Amino acid sequence: EEAYDWQVIEKEGTRLYFTDEELEQIREFAKDDTLNPFGASGANAYRALIKAADGYLSETHYYTGWDPSPNNDRVISYRVNLHPIQDPSSDPLLADVPGGRNWPYLEGISNGIYTRMSTEAMAYALTGDTKYAAQAIDWALDLCAWEYWCDTKYCWPSRYNGTLDNPRLMKAMAVVYDMCYDQMTQAQRDLIVENIIHKGLKPMFMDMCHPNTIFHNKWMMRATGMILAGAAIINEENKVEVGRYMDKAYAYCQAFLDERISTSNNEGYSYTRMSTDYMLESMDCANRVTGREGLLNHPFFEDVLVEWAADFLAPGSNELPAFSDSYPNGLFRPTMLILNRLKGNGK
């Protein structure tokens, strides 16, 4: 892929998701009890976020489960301790997962970690209460102590087949680095950047270079995790190295969209929605930081996606058909909100 001349137009700090002015608008929206057509309001969303953030502050552990057996009849429950979040790869309980095959247990663990870290970071951004930032930063530093951000029995570096653990943890680190930037010491910032590069971007780059890369939502999450994390940490000093990783991710997204617009291949509404949500979120963030619009104007979004989603809405139900493995309420909300904000041609 051709190297892009990356520019950094926004100073380091909170820059991925909103400007200072936009954050004030969000804070005002958080006071608004007006219900939208889906029965949601800014005030209700804010209250739910703060309730979750407060709950996570007092939480000591959570459980995640998975079924590693071929017959889906042996669910395993695993306790994840939170103070600190220890590297599960050193846990003897996970050294030989029962069920006849290794299983990416870290997918479930990483999802819970991302949810907690991003919730605390956003709660800090909205309230300015440093207790939320302190917890998010503590968890980020816990992850810096891990050897890898993936199950090495299942994926990199011992074998090719990355899962969702690495991009989820990379995104968690990026969100905390961005939203809690002003609450970190410079040493903490440097440590997080180093870990994002060496435990996130580099191994995902290796995965994306594999010749068997496919157009699939899991691969899209890896590519867009690289874009989002790169946008969080890119600066004038590291933009050549970080930009190289982002170039690889953009090339994957370009090929993905080109294939989607030129063939009838898709993963149904649910997984297409996941891919476009990841893609537009990460590219919108990168555009804010670097000015690279890139694929935000790809014809797939305007010529295919919007009509494909709108034309198949069940009349009067606001639901999509359960095509492939889709579920009815996979309505492309983040995708459509970002497209509408960029293009200004919706209601």
CSV table of C-alpha atoms in Angstrom, one decimal:
chain,number,residue,atom,x,y,z
A,1,GLU,CA,0.0,0.0,0.0
A,2,GLU,CA,1.1,3.5,-0.7
A,3,ALA,CA,2.4,5.5,2.3
A,4,TYR,CA,0.2,8.4,3.2
A,5,ASP,CA,1.8,11.7,4.2
A,6,TRP,CA,0.3,11.9,7.7
A,7,GLN,CA,-0.2,15.3,9.2
A,8,VAL,CA,-1.1,16.0,12.8
A,9,ILE,CA,-3.5,18.9,13.0
A,10,GLU,CA,-4.9,18.5,16.5
A,11,LYS,CA,-2.6,18.8,19.6
A,12,GLU,CA,-2.3,15.8,21.9
A,13,GLY,CA,-4.9,15.5,24.5
A,14,THR,CA,-8.6,14.9,24.3
A,15,ARG,CA,-9.1,15.0,20.6
A,16,LEU,CA,-10.6,11.8,19.2
A,17,TYR,CA,-14.3,12.1,19.8
A,18,PHE,CA,-15.0,15.7,20.6
A,19,THR,CA,-13.6,19.2,20.7
A,20,ASP,CA,-13.9,21.3,23.9
A,21,GLU,CA,-16.9,23.0,22.4
A,22,GLU,CA,-18.6,19.7,21.4
A,23,LEU,CA,-18.0,18.4,24.9
A,24,GLU,CA,-19.9,21.3,26.3
A,25,GLN,CA,-22.7,20.6,23.9
A,26,ILE,CA,-22.7,16.9,25.1
A,27,ARG,CA,-22.9,18.0,28.7
A,28,GLU,CA,-25.9,20.2,27.9
A,29,PHE,CA,-27.5,17.3,26.1
A,30,ALA,CA,-27.0,15.1,29.2
A,31,LYS,CA,-29.4,17.4,31.0
A,32,ASP,CA,-32.2,17.0,28.3
A,33,ASP,CA,-35.0,14.6,29.2
A,34,THR,CA,-36.7,14.9,25.8
A,35,LEU,CA,-37.4,11.5,24.4
A,36,ASN,CA,-36.4,10.7,20.8
A,37,PRO,CA,-38.5,8.4,18.6
A,38,PHE,CA,-36.7,5.4,20.1
A,39,GLY,CA,-37.7,6.4,23.6
A,40,ALA,CA,-34.2,7.5,24.7
A,41,SER,CA,-33.0,10.8,26.0
A,42,GLY,CA,-29.7,12.4,26.7
A,43,ALA,CA,-30.4,12.7,30.4
A,44,ASN,CA,-31.4,9.0,30.6
A,45,ALA,CA,-28.2,8.0,28.8
A,46,TYR,CA,-26.1,10.2,31.1
A,47,ARG,CA,-27.7,8.7,34.3
A,48,ALA,CA,-27.2,5.2,33.0
A,49,LEU,CA,-23.5,6.0,32.3
A,50,ILE,CA,-22.8,7.4,35.7
A,51,LYS,CA,-24.6,4.6,37.4
A,52,ALA,CA,-22.4,2.1,35.6
A,53,ALA,CA,-19.3,4.1,36.3
A,54,ASP,CA,-20.0,4.3,40.0
A,55,GLY,CA,-20.8,0.6,40.1
A,56,TYR,CA,-17.4,-0.2,38.4
A,57,LEU,CA,-15.6,1.9,41.0
A,58,SER,CA,-16.7,-0.3,43.8
A,59,GLU,CA,-16.6,-3.6,41.8
A,60,THR,CA,-13.9,-6.0,42.8
A,61,HIS,CA,-14.3,-8.6,40.0
A,62,TYR,CA,-16.6,-9.8,37.3
A,63,TYR,CA,-17.2,-13.1,35.6
A,64,THR,CA,-17.0,-14.0,31.9
A,65,GLY,CA,-17.9,-17.3,30.3
A,66,TRP,CA,-17.3,-19.2,27.1
A,67,ASP,CA,-18.0,-22.7,25.8
A,68,PRO,CA,-14.9,-24.4,24.5
A,69,SER,CA,-16.5,-27.7,23.7
A,70,PRO,CA,-17.4,-28.9,20.2
A,71,ASN,CA,-20.9,-29.7,21.3
A,72,ASN,CA,-21.6,-26.3,23.0
A,73,ASP,CA,-22.4,-28.1,26.3
A,74,ARG,CA,-19.6,-27.0,28.7
A,75,VAL,CA,-19.8,-23.4,29.7
A,76,ILE,CA,-16.8,-22.2,31.7
A,77,SER,CA,-17.1,-19.3,34.1
A,78,TYR,CA,-14.0,-17.3,34.9
A,79,ARG,CA,-13.5,-14.7,37.5
A,80,VAL,CA,-11.6,-11.5,36.5
A,81,ASN,CA,-10.2,-9.6,39.4
A,82,LEU,CA,-10.0,-5.9,39.0
A,83,HIS,CA,-7.5,-4.6,41.5
A,84,PRO,CA,-5.2,-5.1,39.7
A,85,ILE,CA,-6.3,-6.7,36.5
A,86,GLN,CA,-3.7,-9.5,36.3
A,87,ASP,CA,-2.4,-11.0,33.1
A,88,PRO,CA,-4.6,-14.1,32.6
A,89,SER,CA,-1.9,-15.8,30.5
A,90,SER,CA,-0.1,-16.6,33.8
A,91,ASP,CA,-3.1,-18.2,35.4
A,92,PRO,CA,-2.7,-22.0,35.6
A,93,LEU,CA,-6.5,-22.3,35.3
A,94,LEU,CA,-6.2,-21.2,31.7
A,95,ALA,CA,-3.0,-23.0,30.8
A,96,ASP,CA,-5.0,-26.0,29.4
A,97,VAL,CA,-8.5,-25.0,28.6
A,98,PRO,CA,-10.8,-28.1,28.8
A,99,GLY,CA,-12.9,-29.2,25.9
A,100,GLY,CA,-10.4,-30.6,23.5
A,101,ARG,CA,-9.1,-27.4,22.0
A,102,ASN,CA,-7.6,-24.0,22.9
A,103,TRP,CA,-10.2,-21.2,23.1
A,104,PRO,CA,-9.7,-17.5,22.9
A,105,TYR,CA,-10.8,-16.9,26.5
A,106,LEU,CA,-9.3,-13.4,26.3
A,107,GLU,CA,-12.1,-12.3,23.9
A,108,GLY,CA,-14.6,-12.3,26.8
A,109,ILE,CA,-12.1,-10.9,29.3
A,110,SER,CA,-11.1,-8.1,27.0
A,111,ASN,CA,-14.7,-7.1,26.3
A,112,GLY,CA,-15.4,-6.6,30.0
A,113,ILE,CA,-12.2,-4.6,30.5
A,114,TYR,CA,-12.9,-2.3,27.5
A,115,THR,CA,-16.4,-1.6,28.8
A,116,ARG,CA,-15.2,-0.6,32.2
A,117,MET,CA,-12.2,1.5,31.0
A,118,SER,CA,-14.2,3.4,28.4
A,119,THR,CA,-17.1,4.0,30.8
A,120,GLU,CA,-14.8,5.5,33.5
A,121,ALA,CA,-13.1,7.6,30.9
A,122,MET,CA,-16.3,9.0,29.5
A,123,ALA,CA,-17.7,9.6,33.0
A,124,TYR,CA,-14.6,11.7,33.7
A,125,ALA,CA,-15.0,13.6,30.5
A,126,LEU,CA,-18.6,14.5,31.3
A,127,THR,CA,-18.3,15.3,35.0
A,128,GLY,CA,-14.7,16.3,35.5
A,129,ASP,CA,-14.6,14.1,38.6
A,130,THR,CA,-11.1,12.8,38.8
A,131,LYS,CA,-12.1,9.6,40.6
A,132,TYR,CA,-13.2,8.2,37.3
A,133,ALA,CA,-10.0,9.1,35.5
A,134,ALA,CA,-7.9,7.7,38.3
A,135,GLN,CA,-9.6,4.3,38.0
A,136,ALA,CA,-9.3,4.3,34.2
A,137,ILE,CA,-5.6,5.2,34.4
A,138,ASP,CA,-5.0,2.5,37.0
A,139,TRP,CA,-6.5,-0.1,34.7
A,140,ALA,CA,-4.5,1.2,31.8
A,141,LEU,CA,-1.3,0.8,33.8
A,142,ASP,CA,-2.3,-2.7,34.8
A,143,LEU,CA,-2.5,-3.6,31.1
A,144,CYS,CA,1.0,-2.2,30.5
A,145,ALA,CA,2.3,-4.9,32.9
A,146,TRP,CA,0.9,-7.7,30.7
A,147,GLU,CA,3.3,-9.5,28.4
A,148,TYR,CA,0.8,-9.7,25.5
A,149,TRP,CA,-2.7,-8.4,24.8
A,150,CYS,CA,-3.8,-11.7,23.2
A,151,ASP,CA,-4.0,-15.4,24.0
A,152,THR,CA,-0.6,-16.5,22.7
A,153,LYS,CA,-1.7,-20.2,22.5
A,154,TYR,CA,-4.4,-19.1,20.0
A,155,CYS,CA,-2.8,-16.3,18.0
A,156,TRP,CA,0.3,-14.1,17.7
A,157,PRO,CA,3.2,-14.6,18.2
A,158,SER,CA,3.1,-18.4,18.3
A,159,ARG,CA,0.6,-18.7,15.4
A,160,TYR,CA,-1.4,-16.7,13.1
A,161,ASN,CA,-5.1,-16.2,13.9
A,162,GLY,CA,-5.7,-13.1,15.8
A,163,THR,CA,-8.9,-12.7,17.7
A,164,LEU,CA,-10.8,-9.7,19.2
A,165,ASP,CA,-8.8,-9.4,22.4
A,166,ASN,CA,-6.0,-7.3,21.0
A,167,PRO,CA,-8.1,-4.6,19.3
A,168,ARG,CA,-10.5,-4.3,22.3
A,169,LEU,CA,-7.6,-3.8,24.7
A,170,MET,CA,-5.9,-1.4,22.2
A,171,LYS,CA,-9.1,0.6,21.9
A,172,ALA,CA,-9.6,0.7,25.7
A,173,MET,CA,-6.1,2.1,26.1
A,174,ALA,CA,-6.6,4.6,23.3
A,175,VAL,CA,-9.9,5.9,24.9
A,176,VAL,CA,-8.3,6.3,28.3
A,177,TYR,CA,-5.2,7.9,26.9
A,178,ASP,CA,-7.4,10.4,25.0
A,179,MET,CA,-10.1,11.3,27.5
A,180,CYS,CA,-7.9,11.2,30.7
A,181,TYR,CA,-4.8,12.7,29.1
A,182,ASP,CA,-4.7,15.7,31.4
A,183,GLN,CA,-4.8,13.5,34.5
A,184,MET,CA,-1.7,11.5,33.5
A,185,THR,CA,1.9,12.2,34.2
A,186,GLN,CA,4.2,12.4,31.2
A,187,ALA,CA,5.8,9.1,32.3
A,188,GLN,CA,2.4,7.4,32.3
A,189,ARG,CA,1.6,8.8,28.8
A,190,ASP,CA,4.9,7.6,27.4
A,191,LEU,CA,4.4,4.1,28.9
A,192,ILE,CA,0.9,3.8,27.4
A,193,VAL,CA,2.1,5.0,24.0
A,194,GLU,CA,4.9,2.5,24.1
A,195,ASN,CA,2.5,-0.4,25.0
A,196,ILE,CA,0.0,0.6,22.3
A,197,ILE,CA,2.7,0.4,19.7
A,198,HIS,CA,4.5,-2.8,20.9
A,199,LYS,CA,1.6,-4.8,22.2
A,200,GLY,CA,-1.2,-3.5,19.9
A,201,LEU,CA,-0.1,-1.9,16.6
A,202,LYS,CA,2.9,-4.1,15.8
A,203,PRO,CA,1.2,-7.5,16.3
A,204,MET,CA,-1.9,-6.4,14.5
A,205,PHE,CA,0.2,-5.2,11.6
A,206,MET,CA,1.7,-8.7,11.5
A,207,ASP,CA,-1.7,-10.2,11.3
A,208,MET,CA,-2.9,-7.8,8.6
A,209,CYS,CA,0.1,-8.7,6.5
A,210,HIS,CA,-0.9,-12.4,6.4
A,211,PRO,CA,-1.9,-13.6,2.9
A,212,ASN,CA,-5.0,-15.3,4.3
A,213,THR,CA,-6.6,-12.1,5.5
A,214,ILE,CA,-10.3,-12.1,4.8
A,215,PHE,CA,-13.1,-9.6,4.6
A,216,HIS,CA,-14.8,-10.3,7.9
A,217,ASN,CA,-16.0,-8.3,10.9
A,218,LYS,CA,-13.3,-9.6,13.2
A,219,TRP,CA,-10.6,-8.5,10.7
A,220,MET,CA,-12.4,-5.2,10.4
A,221,MET,CA,-12.2,-4.7,14.2
A,222,ARG,CA,-8.5,-5.3,14.1
A,223,ALA,CA,-7.9,-2.9,11.2
A,224,THR,CA,-10.1,-0.2,12.8
A,225,GLY,CA,-8.5,-0.8,16.2
A,226,MET,CA,-5.2,0.1,14.6
A,227,ILE,CA,-6.7,3.3,13.1
A,228,LEU,CA,-8.3,4.4,16.3
A,229,ALA,CA,-5.2,3.7,18.5
A,230,GLY,CA,-2.9,5.3,15.9
A,231,ALA,CA,-5.1,8.4,15.9
A,232,ALA,CA,-4.9,8.6,19.7
A,233,ILE,CA,-1.1,8.5,19.9
A,234,ILE,CA,0.2,9.9,16.6
A,235,ASN,CA,2.4,13.0,16.9
A,236,GLU,CA,5.1,14.7,15.0
A,237,GLU,CA,7.8,12.5,16.4
A,238,ASN,CA,6.2,9.1,15.8
A,239,LYS,CA,4.0,9.8,12.8
A,240,VAL,CA,6.2,7.8,10.3
A,241,GLU,CA,6.1,4.6,12.4
A,242,VAL,CA,2.5,5.0,13.6
A,243,GLY,CA,1.4,6.1,10.1
A,244,ARG,CA,2.8,2.9,8.6
A,245,TYR,CA,0.5,0.8,10.8
A,246,MET,CA,-2.5,3.0,10.0
A,247,ASP,CA,-1.7,2.8,6.2
A,248,LYS,CA,-2.0,-1.0,6.4
A,249,ALA,CA,-5.3,-0.7,8.2
A,250,TYR,CA,-6.7,1.8,5.7
A,251,ALA,CA,-5.6,-0.4,2.8
A,252,TYR,CA,-7.6,-3.3,4.3
A,253,CYS,CA,-10.7,-1.0,4.7
A,254,GLN,CA,-10.3,0.2,1.1
A,255,ALA,CA,-10.2,-3.4,-0.2
A,256,PHE,CA,-13.1,-4.3,2.0
A,257,LEU,CA,-15.3,-1.5,0.7
A,258,ASP,CA,-14.3,-2.0,-2.9
A,259,GLU,CA,-15.3,-5.7,-2.6
A,260,ARG,CA,-18.6,-4.8,-0.9
A,261,ILE,CA,-19.6,-2.4,-3.7
A,262,SER,CA,-18.6,-4.6,-6.6
A,263,THR,CA,-20.0,-7.9,-5.4
A,264,SER,CA,-23.1,-9.2,-3.6
A,265,ASN,CA,-20.9,-10.5,-0.7
A,266,ASN,CA,-21.9,-9.4,2.8
A,267,GLU,CA,-22.3,-10.8,6.3
A,268,GLY,CA,-25.9,-9.9,6.8
A,269,TYR,CA,-27.1,-6.8,8.6
A,270,SER,CA,-25.7,-7.4,12.0
A,271,TYR,CA,-22.1,-8.0,11.1
A,272,THR,CA,-22.1,-5.5,8.3
A,273,ARG,CA,-23.3,-3.0,10.9
A,274,MET,CA,-20.5,-4.0,13.2
A,275,SER,CA,-17.9,-3.5,10.4
A,276,THR,CA,-19.3,-0.1,9.3
A,277,ASP,CA,-19.7,1.1,12.9
A,278,TYR,CA,-16.0,0.2,13.7
A,279,MET,CA,-14.8,1.7,10.4
A,280,LEU,CA,-16.7,5.1,10.6
A,281,GLU,CA,-15.9,5.6,14.3
A,282,SER,CA,-12.2,5.0,13.8
A,283,MET,CA,-11.9,7.0,10.6
A,284,ASP,CA,-13.9,9.9,12.0
A,285,CYS,CA,-11.5,10.0,14.9
A,286,ALA,CA,-8.5,9.9,12.6
A,287,ASN,CA,-10.0,12.6,10.4
A,288,ARG,CA,-10.3,14.9,13.5
A,289,VAL,CA,-6.7,14.4,14.4
A,290,THR,CA,-5.0,14.2,11.0
A,291,GLY,CA,-7.4,15.7,8.5
A,292,ARG,CA,-7.5,12.5,6.5
A,293,GLU,CA,-11.1,12.1,5.2
A,294,GLY,CA,-10.1,9.1,3.1
A,295,LEU,CA,-12.7,6.4,2.9
A,296,LEU,CA,-15.4,8.5,4.7
A,297,ASN,CA,-16.4,9.5,1.1
A,298,HIS,CA,-16.3,6.0,-0.3
A,299,PRO,CA,-19.3,5.4,-2.7
A,300,PHE,CA,-20.3,2.3,-0.7
A,301,PHE,CA,-21.7,4.4,2.1
A,302,GLU,CA,-23.9,6.6,-0.1
A,303,ASP,CA,-24.6,4.4,-3.1
A,304,VAL,CA,-25.1,1.1,-1.3
A,305,LEU,CA,-25.3,1.0,2.4
A,306,VAL,CA,-28.0,3.6,3.2
A,307,GLU,CA,-30.4,2.3,0.6
A,308,TRP,CA,-29.7,-1.3,1.5
A,309,ALA,CA,-30.6,-0.6,5.2
A,310,ALA,CA,-33.5,1.7,4.6
A,311,ASP,CA,-35.2,-0.2,1.8
A,312,PHE,CA,-35.4,-3.4,3.8
A,313,LEU,CA,-36.9,-1.9,7.0
A,314,ALA,CA,-40.0,-3.9,7.9
A,315,PRO,CA,-42.9,-1.5,7.3
A,316,GLY,CA,-44.1,0.2,10.5
A,317,SER,CA,-41.7,-1.8,12.8
A,318,ASN,CA,-38.3,0.0,12.6
A,319,GLU,CA,-36.7,-3.4,12.3
A,320,LEU,CA,-34.5,-5.1,9.8
A,321,PRO,CA,-35.2,-8.7,8.6
A,322,ALA,CA,-33.2,-11.5,10.3
A,323,PHE,CA,-31.2,-12.1,7.2
A,324,SER,CA,-28.3,-14.5,7.6
A,325,ASP,CA,-27.4,-14.3,11.4
A,326,SER,CA,-28.8,-10.8,11.8
A,327,TYR,CA,-31.0,-9.7,14.6
A,328,PRO,CA,-33.9,-7.2,14.0
A,329,ASN,CA,-32.7,-4.1,15.8
A,330,GLY,CA,-29.2,-3.9,14.2
A,331,LEU,CA,-30.1,-0.5,12.8
A,332,PHE,CA,-26.6,1.0,12.0
A,333,ARG,CA,-27.2,3.8,14.5
A,334,PRO,CA,-23.5,4.9,14.9
A,335,THR,CA,-22.9,4.5,11.2
A,336,MET,CA,-25.9,6.6,10.2
A,337,LEU,CA,-25.3,9.3,12.9
A,338,ILE,CA,-21.7,9.8,11.7
A,339,LEU,CA,-22.7,9.8,8.0
A,340,ASN,CA,-25.4,12.3,8.7
A,341,ARG,CA,-23.1,14.6,10.6
A,342,LEU,CA,-20.5,14.4,7.9
A,343,LYS,CA,-22.9,14.9,5.0
A,344,GLY,CA,-25.7,16.8,6.6
A,345,ASN,CA,-28.3,15.3,4.3
A,346,GLY,CA,-30.5,13.4,6.8
A,347,LYS,CA,-33.1,14.4,9.2
